[in-house]
PDB file of C-alpha atoms in Angstrom:
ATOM      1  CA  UNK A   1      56.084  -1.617 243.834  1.00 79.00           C
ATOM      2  CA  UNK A   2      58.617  -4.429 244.550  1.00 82.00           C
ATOM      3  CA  UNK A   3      57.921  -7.584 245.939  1.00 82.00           C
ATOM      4  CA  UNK A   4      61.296  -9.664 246.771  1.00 80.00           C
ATOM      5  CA  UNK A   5      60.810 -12.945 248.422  1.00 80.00           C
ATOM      6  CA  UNK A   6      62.694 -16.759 248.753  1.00 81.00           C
ATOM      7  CA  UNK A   7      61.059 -19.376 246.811  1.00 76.00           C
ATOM      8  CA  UNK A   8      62.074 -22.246 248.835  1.00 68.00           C
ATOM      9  CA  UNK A   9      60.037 -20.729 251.488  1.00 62.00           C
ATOM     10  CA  UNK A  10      56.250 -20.472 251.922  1.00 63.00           C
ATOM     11  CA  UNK A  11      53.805 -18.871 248.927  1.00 74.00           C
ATOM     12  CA  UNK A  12      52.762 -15.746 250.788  1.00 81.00           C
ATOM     13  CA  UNK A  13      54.157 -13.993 248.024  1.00 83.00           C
ATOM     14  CA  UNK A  14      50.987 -15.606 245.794  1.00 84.00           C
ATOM     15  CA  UNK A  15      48.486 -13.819 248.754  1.00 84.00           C
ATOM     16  CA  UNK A  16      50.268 -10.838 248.870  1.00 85.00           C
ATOM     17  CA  UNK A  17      50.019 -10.119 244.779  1.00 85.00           C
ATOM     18  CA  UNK A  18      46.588 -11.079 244.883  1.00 86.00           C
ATOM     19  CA  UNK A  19      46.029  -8.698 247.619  1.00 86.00           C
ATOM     20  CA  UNK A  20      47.768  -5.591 245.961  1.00 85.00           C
ATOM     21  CA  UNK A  21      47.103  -6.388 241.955  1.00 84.00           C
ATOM     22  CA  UNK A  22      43.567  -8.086 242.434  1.00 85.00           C
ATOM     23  CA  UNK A  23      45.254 -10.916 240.308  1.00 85.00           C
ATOM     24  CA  UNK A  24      45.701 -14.488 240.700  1.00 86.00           C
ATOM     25  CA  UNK A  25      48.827 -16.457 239.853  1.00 86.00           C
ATOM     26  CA  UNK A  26      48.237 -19.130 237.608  1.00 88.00           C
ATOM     27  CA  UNK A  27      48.417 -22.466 239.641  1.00 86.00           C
ATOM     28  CA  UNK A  28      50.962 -23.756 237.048  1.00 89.00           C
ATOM     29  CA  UNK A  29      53.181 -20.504 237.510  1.00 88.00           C
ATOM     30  CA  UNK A  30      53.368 -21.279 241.054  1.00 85.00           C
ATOM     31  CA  UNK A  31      54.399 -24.344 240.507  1.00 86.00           C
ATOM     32  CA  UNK A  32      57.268 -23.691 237.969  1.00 87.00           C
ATOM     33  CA  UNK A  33      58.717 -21.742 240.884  1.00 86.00           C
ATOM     34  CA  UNK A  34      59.554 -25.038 243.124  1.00 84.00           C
ATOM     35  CA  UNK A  35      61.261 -26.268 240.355  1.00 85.00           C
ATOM     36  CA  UNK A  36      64.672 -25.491 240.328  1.00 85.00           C
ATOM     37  CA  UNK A  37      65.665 -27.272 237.265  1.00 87.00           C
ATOM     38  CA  UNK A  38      63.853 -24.856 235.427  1.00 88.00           C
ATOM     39  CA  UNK A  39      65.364 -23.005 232.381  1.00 90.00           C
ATOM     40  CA  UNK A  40      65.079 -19.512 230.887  1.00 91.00           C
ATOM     41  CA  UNK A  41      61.661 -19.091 229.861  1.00 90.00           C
ATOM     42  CA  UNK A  42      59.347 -16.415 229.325  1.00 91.00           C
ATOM     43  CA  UNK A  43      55.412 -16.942 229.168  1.00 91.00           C
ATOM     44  CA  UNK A  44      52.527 -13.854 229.140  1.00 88.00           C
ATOM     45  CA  UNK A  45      48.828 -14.065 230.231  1.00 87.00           C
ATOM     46  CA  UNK A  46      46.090 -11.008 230.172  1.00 87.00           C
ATOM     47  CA  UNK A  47      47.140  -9.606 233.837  1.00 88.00           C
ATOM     48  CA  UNK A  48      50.838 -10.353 233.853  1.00 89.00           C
ATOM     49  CA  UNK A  49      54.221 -11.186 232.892  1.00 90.00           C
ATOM     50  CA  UNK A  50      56.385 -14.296 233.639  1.00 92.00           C
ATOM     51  CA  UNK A  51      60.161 -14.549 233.068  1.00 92.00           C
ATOM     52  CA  UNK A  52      62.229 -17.275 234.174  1.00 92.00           C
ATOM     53  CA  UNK A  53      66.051 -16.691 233.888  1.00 92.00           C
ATOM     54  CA  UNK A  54      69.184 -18.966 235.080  1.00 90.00           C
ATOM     55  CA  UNK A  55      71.746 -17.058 236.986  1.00 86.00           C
ATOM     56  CA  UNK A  56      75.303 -18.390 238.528  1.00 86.00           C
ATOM     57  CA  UNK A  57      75.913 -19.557 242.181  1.00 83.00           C
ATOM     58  CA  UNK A  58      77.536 -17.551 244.638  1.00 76.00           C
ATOM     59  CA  UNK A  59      81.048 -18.498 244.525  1.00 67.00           C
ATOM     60  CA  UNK A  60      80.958 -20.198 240.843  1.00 62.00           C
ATOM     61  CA  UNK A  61      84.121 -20.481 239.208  1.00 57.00           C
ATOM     62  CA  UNK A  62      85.661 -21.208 235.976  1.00 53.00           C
ATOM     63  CA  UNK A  63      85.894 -25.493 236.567  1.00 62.00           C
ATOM     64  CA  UNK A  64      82.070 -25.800 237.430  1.00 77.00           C
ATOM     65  CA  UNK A  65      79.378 -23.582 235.878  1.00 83.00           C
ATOM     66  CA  UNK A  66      76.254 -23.672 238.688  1.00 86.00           C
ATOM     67  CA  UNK A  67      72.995 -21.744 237.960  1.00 87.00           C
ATOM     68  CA  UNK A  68      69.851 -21.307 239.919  1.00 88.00           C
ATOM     69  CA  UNK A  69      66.833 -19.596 238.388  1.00 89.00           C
ATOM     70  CA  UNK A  70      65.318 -16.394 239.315  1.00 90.00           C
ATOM     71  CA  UNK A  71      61.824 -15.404 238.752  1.00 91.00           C
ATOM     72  CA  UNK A  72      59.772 -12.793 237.357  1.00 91.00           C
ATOM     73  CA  UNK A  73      56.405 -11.616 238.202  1.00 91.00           C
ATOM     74  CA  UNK A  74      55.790  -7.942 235.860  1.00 89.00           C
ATOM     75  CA  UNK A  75      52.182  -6.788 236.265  1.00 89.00           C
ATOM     76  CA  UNK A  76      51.660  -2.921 235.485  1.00 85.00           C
ATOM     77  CA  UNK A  77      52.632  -1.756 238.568  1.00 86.00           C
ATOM     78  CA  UNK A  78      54.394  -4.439 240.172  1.00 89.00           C
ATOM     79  CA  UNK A  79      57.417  -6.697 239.948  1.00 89.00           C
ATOM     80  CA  UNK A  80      57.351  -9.609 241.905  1.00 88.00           C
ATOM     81  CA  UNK A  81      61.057 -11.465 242.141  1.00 87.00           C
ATOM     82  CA  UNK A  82      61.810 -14.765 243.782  1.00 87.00           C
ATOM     83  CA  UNK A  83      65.327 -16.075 244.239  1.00 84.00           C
ATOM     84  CA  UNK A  84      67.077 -19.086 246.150  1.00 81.00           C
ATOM     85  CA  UNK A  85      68.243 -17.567 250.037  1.00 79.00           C
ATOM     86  CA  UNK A  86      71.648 -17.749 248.457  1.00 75.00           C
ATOM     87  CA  UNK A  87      70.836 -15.542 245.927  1.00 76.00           C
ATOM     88  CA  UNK A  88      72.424 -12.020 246.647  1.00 77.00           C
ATOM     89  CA  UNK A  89      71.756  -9.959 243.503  1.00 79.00           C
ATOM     90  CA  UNK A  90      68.536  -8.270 244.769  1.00 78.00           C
ATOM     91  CA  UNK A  91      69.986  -7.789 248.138  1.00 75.00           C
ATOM     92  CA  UNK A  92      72.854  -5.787 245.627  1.00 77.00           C
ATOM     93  CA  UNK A  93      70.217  -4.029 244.061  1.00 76.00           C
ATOM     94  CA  UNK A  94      68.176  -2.930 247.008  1.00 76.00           C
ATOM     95  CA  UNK A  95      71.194  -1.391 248.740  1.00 74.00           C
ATOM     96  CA  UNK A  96      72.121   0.229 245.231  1.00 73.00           C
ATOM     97  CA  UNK A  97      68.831   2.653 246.212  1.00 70.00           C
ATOM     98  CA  UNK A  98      69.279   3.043 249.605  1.00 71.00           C
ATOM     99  CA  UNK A  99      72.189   4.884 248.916  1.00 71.00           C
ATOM    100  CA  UNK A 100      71.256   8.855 249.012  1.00 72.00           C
ATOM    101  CA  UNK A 101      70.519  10.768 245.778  1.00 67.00           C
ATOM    102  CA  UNK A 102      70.364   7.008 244.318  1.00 66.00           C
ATOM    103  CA  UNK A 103      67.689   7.282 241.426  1.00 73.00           C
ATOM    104  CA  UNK A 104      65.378   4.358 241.502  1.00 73.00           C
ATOM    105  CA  UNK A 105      63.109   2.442 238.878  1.00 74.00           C
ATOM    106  CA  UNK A 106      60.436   4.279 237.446  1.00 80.00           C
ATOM    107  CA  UNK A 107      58.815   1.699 236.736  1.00 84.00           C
ATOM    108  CA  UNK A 108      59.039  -2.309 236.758  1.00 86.00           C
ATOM    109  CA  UNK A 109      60.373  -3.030 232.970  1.00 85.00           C
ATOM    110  CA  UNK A 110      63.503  -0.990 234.165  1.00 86.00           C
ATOM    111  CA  UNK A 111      63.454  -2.421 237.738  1.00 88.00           C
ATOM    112  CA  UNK A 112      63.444  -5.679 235.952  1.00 88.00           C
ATOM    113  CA  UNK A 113      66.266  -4.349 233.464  1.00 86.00           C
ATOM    114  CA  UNK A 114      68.474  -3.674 236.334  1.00 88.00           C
ATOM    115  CA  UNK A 115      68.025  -7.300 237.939  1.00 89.00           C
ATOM    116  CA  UNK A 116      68.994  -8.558 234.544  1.00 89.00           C
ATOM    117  CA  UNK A 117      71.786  -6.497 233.922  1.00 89.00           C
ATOM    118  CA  UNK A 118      73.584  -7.033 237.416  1.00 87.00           C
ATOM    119  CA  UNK A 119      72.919 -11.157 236.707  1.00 88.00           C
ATOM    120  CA  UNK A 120      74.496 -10.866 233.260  1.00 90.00           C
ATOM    121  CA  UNK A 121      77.718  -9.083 234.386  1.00 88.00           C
ATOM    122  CA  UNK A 122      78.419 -11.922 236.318  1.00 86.00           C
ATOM    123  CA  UNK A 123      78.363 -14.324 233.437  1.00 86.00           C
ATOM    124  CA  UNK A 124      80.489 -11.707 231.578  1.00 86.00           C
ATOM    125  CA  UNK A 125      82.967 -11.874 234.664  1.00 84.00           C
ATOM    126  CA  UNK A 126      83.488 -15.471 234.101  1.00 83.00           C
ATOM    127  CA  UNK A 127      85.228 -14.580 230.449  1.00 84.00           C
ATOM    128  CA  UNK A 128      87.992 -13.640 232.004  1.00 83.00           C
ATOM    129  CA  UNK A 129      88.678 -16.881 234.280  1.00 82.00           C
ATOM    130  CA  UNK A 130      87.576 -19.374 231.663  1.00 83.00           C
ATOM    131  CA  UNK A 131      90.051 -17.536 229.426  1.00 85.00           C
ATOM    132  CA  UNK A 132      92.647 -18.276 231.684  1.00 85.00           C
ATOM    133  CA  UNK A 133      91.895 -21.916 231.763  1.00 83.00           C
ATOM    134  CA  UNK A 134      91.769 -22.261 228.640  1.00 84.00           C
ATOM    135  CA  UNK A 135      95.374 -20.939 228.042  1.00 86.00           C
ATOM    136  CA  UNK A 136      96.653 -23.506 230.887  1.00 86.00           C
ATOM    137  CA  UNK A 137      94.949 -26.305 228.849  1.00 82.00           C
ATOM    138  CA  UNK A 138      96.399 -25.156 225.628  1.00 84.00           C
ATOM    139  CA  UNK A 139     100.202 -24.895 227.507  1.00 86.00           C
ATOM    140  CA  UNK A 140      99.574 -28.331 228.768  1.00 85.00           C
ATOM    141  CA  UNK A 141      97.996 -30.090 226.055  1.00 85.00           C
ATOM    142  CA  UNK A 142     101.289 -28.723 223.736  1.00 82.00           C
ATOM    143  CA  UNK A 143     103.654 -28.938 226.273  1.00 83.00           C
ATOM    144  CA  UNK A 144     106.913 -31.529 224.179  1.00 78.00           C
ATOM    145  CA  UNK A 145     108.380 -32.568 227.476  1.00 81.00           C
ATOM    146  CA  UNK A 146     105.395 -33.209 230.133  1.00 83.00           C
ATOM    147  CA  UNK A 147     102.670 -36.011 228.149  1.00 81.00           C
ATOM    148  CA  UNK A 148      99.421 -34.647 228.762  1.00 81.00           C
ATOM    149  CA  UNK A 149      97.175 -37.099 230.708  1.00 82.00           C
ATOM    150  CA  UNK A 150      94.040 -34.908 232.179  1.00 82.00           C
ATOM    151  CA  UNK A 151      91.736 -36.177 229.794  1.00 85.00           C
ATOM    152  CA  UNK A 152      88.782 -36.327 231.932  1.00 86.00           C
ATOM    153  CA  UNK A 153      89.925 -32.798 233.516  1.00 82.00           C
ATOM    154  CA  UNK A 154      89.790 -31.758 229.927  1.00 83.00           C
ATOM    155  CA  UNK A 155      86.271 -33.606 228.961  1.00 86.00           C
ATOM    156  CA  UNK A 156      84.719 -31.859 231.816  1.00 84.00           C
ATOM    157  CA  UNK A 157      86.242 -28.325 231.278  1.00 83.00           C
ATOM    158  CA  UNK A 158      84.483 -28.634 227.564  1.00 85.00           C
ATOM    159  CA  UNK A 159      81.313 -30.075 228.906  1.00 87.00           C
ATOM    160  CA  UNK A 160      81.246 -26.772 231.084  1.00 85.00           C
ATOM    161  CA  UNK A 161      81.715 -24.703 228.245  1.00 88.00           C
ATOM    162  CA  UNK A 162      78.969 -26.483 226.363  1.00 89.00           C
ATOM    163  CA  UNK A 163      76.740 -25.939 229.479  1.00 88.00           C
ATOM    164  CA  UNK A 164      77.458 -22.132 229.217  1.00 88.00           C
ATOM    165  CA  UNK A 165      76.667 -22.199 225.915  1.00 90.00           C
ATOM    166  CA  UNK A 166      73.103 -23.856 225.713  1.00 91.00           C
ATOM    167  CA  UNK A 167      72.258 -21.389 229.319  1.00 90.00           C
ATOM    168  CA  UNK A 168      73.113 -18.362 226.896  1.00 90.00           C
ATOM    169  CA  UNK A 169      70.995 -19.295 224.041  1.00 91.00           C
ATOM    170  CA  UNK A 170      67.907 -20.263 226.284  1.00 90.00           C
ATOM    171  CA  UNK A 171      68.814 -16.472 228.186  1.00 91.00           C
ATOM    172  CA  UNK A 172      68.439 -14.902 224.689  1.00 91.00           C
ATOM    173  CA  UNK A 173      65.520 -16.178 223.832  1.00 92.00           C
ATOM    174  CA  UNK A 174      63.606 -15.558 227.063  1.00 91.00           C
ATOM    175  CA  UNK A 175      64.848 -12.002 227.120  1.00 89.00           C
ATOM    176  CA  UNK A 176      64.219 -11.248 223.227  1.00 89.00           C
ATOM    177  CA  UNK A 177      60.227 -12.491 223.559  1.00 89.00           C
ATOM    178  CA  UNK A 178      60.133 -10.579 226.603  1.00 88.00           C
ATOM    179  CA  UNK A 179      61.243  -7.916 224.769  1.00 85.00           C
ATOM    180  CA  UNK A 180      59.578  -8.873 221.771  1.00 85.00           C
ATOM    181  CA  UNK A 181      56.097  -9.053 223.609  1.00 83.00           C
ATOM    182  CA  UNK A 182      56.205  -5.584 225.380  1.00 80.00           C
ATOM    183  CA  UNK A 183      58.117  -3.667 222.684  1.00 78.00           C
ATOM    184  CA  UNK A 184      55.075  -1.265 221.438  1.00 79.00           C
ATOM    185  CA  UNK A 185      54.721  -0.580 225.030  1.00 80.00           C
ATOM    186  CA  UNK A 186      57.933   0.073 226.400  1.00 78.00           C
ATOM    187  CA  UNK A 187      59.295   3.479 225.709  1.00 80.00           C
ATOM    188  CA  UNK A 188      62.545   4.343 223.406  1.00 82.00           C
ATOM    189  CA  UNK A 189      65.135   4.476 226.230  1.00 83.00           C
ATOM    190  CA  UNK A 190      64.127   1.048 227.813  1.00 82.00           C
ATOM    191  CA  UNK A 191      64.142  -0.484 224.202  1.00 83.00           C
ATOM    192  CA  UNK A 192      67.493   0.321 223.619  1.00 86.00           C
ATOM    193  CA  UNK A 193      68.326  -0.915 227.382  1.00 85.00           C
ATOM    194  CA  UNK A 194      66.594  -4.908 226.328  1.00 86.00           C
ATOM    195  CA  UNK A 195      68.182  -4.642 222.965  1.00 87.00           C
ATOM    196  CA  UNK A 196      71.364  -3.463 225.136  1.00 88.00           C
ATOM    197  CA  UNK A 197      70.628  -6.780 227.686  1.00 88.00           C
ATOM    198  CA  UNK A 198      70.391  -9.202 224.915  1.00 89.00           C
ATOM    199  CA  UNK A 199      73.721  -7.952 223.228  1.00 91.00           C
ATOM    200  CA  UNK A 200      75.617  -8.938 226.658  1.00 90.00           C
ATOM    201  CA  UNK A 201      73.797 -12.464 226.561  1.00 91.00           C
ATOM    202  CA  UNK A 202      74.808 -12.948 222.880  1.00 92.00           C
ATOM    203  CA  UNK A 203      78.797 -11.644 223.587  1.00 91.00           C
ATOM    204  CA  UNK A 204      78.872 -14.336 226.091  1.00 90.00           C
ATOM    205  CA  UNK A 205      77.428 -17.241 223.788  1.00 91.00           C
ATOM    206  CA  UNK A 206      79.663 -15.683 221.426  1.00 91.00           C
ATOM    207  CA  UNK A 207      82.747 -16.557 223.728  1.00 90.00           C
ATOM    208  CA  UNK A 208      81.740 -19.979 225.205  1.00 89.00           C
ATOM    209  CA  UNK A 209      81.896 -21.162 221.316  1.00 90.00           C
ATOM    210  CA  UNK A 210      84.702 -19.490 220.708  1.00 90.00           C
ATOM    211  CA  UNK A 211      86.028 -21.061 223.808  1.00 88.00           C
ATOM    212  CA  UNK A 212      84.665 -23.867 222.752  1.00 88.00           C
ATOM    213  CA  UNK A 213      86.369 -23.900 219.219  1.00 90.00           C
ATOM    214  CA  UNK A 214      89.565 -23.037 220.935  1.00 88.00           C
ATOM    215  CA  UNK A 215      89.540 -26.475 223.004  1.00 87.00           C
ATOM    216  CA  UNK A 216      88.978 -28.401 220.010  1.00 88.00           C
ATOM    217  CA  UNK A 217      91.538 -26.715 218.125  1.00 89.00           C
ATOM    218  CA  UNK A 218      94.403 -27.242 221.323  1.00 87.00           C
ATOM    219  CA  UNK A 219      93.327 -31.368 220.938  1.00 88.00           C
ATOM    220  CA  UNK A 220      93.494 -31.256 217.224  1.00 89.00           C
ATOM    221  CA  UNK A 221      96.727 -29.487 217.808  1.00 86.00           C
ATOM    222  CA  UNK A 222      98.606 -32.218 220.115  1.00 86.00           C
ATOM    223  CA  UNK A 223      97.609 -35.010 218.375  1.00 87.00           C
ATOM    224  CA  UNK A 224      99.425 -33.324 215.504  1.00 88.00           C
ATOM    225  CA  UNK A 225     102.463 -32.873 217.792  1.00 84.00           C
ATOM    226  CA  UNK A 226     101.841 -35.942 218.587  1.00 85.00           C
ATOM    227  CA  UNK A 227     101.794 -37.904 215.167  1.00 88.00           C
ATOM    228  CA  UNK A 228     104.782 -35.478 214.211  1.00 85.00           C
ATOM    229  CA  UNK A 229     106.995 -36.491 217.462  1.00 85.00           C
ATOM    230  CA  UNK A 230     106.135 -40.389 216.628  1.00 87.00           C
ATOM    231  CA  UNK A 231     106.906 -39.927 212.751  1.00 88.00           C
ATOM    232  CA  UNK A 232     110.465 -37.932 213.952  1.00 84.00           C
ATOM    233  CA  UNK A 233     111.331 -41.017 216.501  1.00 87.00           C
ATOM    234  CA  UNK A 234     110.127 -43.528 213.515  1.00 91.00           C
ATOM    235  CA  UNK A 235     112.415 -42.030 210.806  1.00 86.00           C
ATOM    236  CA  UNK A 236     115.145 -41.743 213.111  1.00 86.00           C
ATOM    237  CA  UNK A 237     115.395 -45.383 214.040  1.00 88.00           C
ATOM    238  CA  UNK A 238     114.989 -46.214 210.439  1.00 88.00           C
ATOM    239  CA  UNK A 239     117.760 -44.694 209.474  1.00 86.00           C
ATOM    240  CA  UNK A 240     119.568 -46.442 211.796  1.00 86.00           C
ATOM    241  CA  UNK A 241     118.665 -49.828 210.871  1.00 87.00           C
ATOM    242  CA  UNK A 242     119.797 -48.389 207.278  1.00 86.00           C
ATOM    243  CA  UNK A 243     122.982 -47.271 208.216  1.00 85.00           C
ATOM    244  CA  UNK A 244     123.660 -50.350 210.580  1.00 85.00           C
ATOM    245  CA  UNK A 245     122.378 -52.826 207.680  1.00 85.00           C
ATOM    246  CA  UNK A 246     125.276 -53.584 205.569  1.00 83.00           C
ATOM    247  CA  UNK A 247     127.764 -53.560 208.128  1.00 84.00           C
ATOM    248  CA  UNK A 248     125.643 -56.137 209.820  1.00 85.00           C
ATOM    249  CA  UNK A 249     125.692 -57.840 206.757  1.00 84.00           C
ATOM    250  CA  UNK A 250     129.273 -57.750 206.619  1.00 81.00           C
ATOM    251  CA  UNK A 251     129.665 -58.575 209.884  1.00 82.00           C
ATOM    252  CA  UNK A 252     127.586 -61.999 209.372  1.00 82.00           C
ATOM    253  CA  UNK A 253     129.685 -63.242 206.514  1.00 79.00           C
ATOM    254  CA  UNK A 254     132.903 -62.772 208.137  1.00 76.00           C
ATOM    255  CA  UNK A 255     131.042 -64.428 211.275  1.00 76.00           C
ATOM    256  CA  UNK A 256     130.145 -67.771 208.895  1.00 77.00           C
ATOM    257  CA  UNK A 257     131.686 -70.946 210.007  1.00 74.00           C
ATOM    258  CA  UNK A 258     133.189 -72.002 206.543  1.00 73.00           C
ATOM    259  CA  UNK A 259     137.206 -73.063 206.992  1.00 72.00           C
ATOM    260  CA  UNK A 260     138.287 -70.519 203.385  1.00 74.00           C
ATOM    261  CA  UNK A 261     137.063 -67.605 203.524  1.00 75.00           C
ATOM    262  CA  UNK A 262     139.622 -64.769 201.871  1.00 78.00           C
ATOM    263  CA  UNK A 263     141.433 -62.269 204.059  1.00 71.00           C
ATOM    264  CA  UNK A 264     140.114 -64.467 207.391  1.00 70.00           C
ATOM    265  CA  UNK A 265     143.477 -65.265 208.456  1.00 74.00           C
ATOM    266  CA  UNK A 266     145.310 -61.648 207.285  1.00 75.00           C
ATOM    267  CA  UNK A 267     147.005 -60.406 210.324  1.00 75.00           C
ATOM    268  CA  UNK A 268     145.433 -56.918 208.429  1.00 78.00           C
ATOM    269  CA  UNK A 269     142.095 -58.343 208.133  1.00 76.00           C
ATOM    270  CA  UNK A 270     140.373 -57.404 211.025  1.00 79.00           C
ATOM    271  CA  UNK A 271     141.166 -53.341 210.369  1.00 83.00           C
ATOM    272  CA  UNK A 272     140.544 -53.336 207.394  1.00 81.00           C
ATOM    273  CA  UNK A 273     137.405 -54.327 207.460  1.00 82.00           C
ATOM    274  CA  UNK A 274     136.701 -52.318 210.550  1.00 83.00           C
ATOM    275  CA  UNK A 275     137.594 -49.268 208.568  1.00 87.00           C
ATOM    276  CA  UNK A 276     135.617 -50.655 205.622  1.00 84.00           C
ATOM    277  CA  UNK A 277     132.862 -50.838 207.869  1.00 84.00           C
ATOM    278  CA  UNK A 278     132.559 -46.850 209.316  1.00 87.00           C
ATOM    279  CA  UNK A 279     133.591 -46.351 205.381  1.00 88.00           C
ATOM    280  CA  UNK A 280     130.392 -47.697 204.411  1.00 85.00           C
ATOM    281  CA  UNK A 281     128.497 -46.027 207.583  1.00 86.00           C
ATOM    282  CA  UNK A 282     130.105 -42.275 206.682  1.00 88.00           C
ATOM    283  CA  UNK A 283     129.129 -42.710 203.231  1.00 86.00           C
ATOM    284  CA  UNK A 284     125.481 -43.745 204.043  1.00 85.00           C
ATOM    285  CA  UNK A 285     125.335 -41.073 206.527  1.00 86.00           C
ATOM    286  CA  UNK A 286     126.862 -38.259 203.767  1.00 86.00           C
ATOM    287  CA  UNK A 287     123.671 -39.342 201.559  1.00 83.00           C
ATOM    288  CA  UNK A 288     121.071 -39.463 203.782  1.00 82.00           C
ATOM    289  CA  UNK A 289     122.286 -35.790 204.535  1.00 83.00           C
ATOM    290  CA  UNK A 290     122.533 -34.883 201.136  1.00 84.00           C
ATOM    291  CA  UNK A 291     118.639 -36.111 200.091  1.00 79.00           C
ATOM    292  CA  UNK A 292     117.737 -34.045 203.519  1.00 78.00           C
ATOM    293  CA  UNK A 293     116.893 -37.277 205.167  1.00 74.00           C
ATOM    294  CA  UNK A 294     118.818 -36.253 208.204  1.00 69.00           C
TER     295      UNK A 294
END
């Protein structure tokens, strides 16, 4: 049996377990289900099974990760789920069996599996767009001509990731002591499903720190361009003041205010130490080439 209800609604869901399984839900179970803050969790008493797991929005994309949680009820015969009304992933999987010939759950672990499942691939879907930011960031952050000044854009887009990352590991860990706490009881097929349902929680951890790693290897990455672009403009204009050095230097002693001072008066005087002058400047210029200064 399947009971699907809204959690931001009434508790007639408690009344209508109690009336089918003979079992009470704790008073601090029902309470966990107001909170929407909640994260992935997974707690067991004699009668029954809780599970707690964060799934996206409708409509999340790859700027702003939003999750709502989704809650499970597992007695022996019975799963009990309760989502937010904007939730549509049971709606998905209820019209999966109205289809004919569809094959449904035998019984609630794999009920339960196929919630999970569906609310996973949607987390895996996001790979794909945060992939593409990513390579935007990286184009922008080393982009020579265009100075990149999205820093907060940037911040955010890592906080995100970060988020993504610390929802995945608490996912894992509900869904392993699930796992974990019915494993001599499930059979061999739906053990190999869970172990199969944690390896698509841990391929997405695995890519939010590899996105991760990625965005801190793009900023690493332009302040190096950075530092290298400054040192290139420094070393230029050094060079400059080294070539332009002595003929300022000549330039202020011919510029001195003394009466005598030799070849001041030659009607040749001015060329030749004009030519003198880019002498000395082609010369610098030639060494600075040849020590690969240049």
């Amino acid at each position: 049996m399947w009971i699907d209800a809204i959690y931001d609604q009434t508790d007639d869901w408690i009344a209508e377990i109690e009336a089918l399984t003979g079992t009470r839900v704790y008073e601090d179970h029902a309470l966990d289900v107001h909170n929407l803050g909640h994260p992935s969790f997974f707690d067991s008493t004699e009668t029954y099974e809780m599970i707690v797991f964060r799934g996206l929005v409708p409509g999340t994309g790859q700027i702003r990760i939003e999750t709502q949680p989704l809650y499970f009820f597992r007695f022996d015969r019975l799963l009990a789920t309760l989502h937010p009304v904007e939730s549509r992933i049971t709606d998905q999987i209820r019209e999966r069996y109205r289809v004919p010939g569809a094959r449904t759950p035998r019984n609630p672990d794999e009920l339960a599996h196929r919630i999970l499942s569906a609310t996973i691939d949607q987390y895996l879907d996001l790979r794909g767009a945060m992939t593409t930011r990513l390579e935007k960031w990286q184009r922008d952050l080393l982009n020579p001509r265009r100075p990149f000044n999205d820093w907060n854009g940037l911040l955010e887009q890592r906080n995100e990731v970060s988020k993504l990352e610390h929802l995945s590991e608490g996912q894992l860990d509900a869904v392993q002591e699930w796992r974990d706490a019915r494993f001599d009881q499930m059979s061999d097929e739906m053990q190999v499903r869970f172990t199969d349902l944690s390896e698509h929680i841990h391929r997405v951890l695995v890519h939010a720190r590899r996105i991760e790693a990625q965005i801190e290897s793009a900023v690493q990455l332009h302040f190096s361009a950075v530092s290298h672009r400054t040192s290139e403009i420094i070393r230029t204009l050094t060079l400059i003041t080294a070539i332009f050095m002595p003929l300022t230097l000549i330039t202020g002693i011919f510029g001195m205010n003394f009466e005598l001072i030799p070849g001041l008066h030659s009607q040749y005087g001015f060329w030749l130490i004009l030519g003198g002058m880019g002498i000395a400047a082609i010369v610098m210029w030639l060494y600075f080439r040849a020590r690969r200064w240049v």
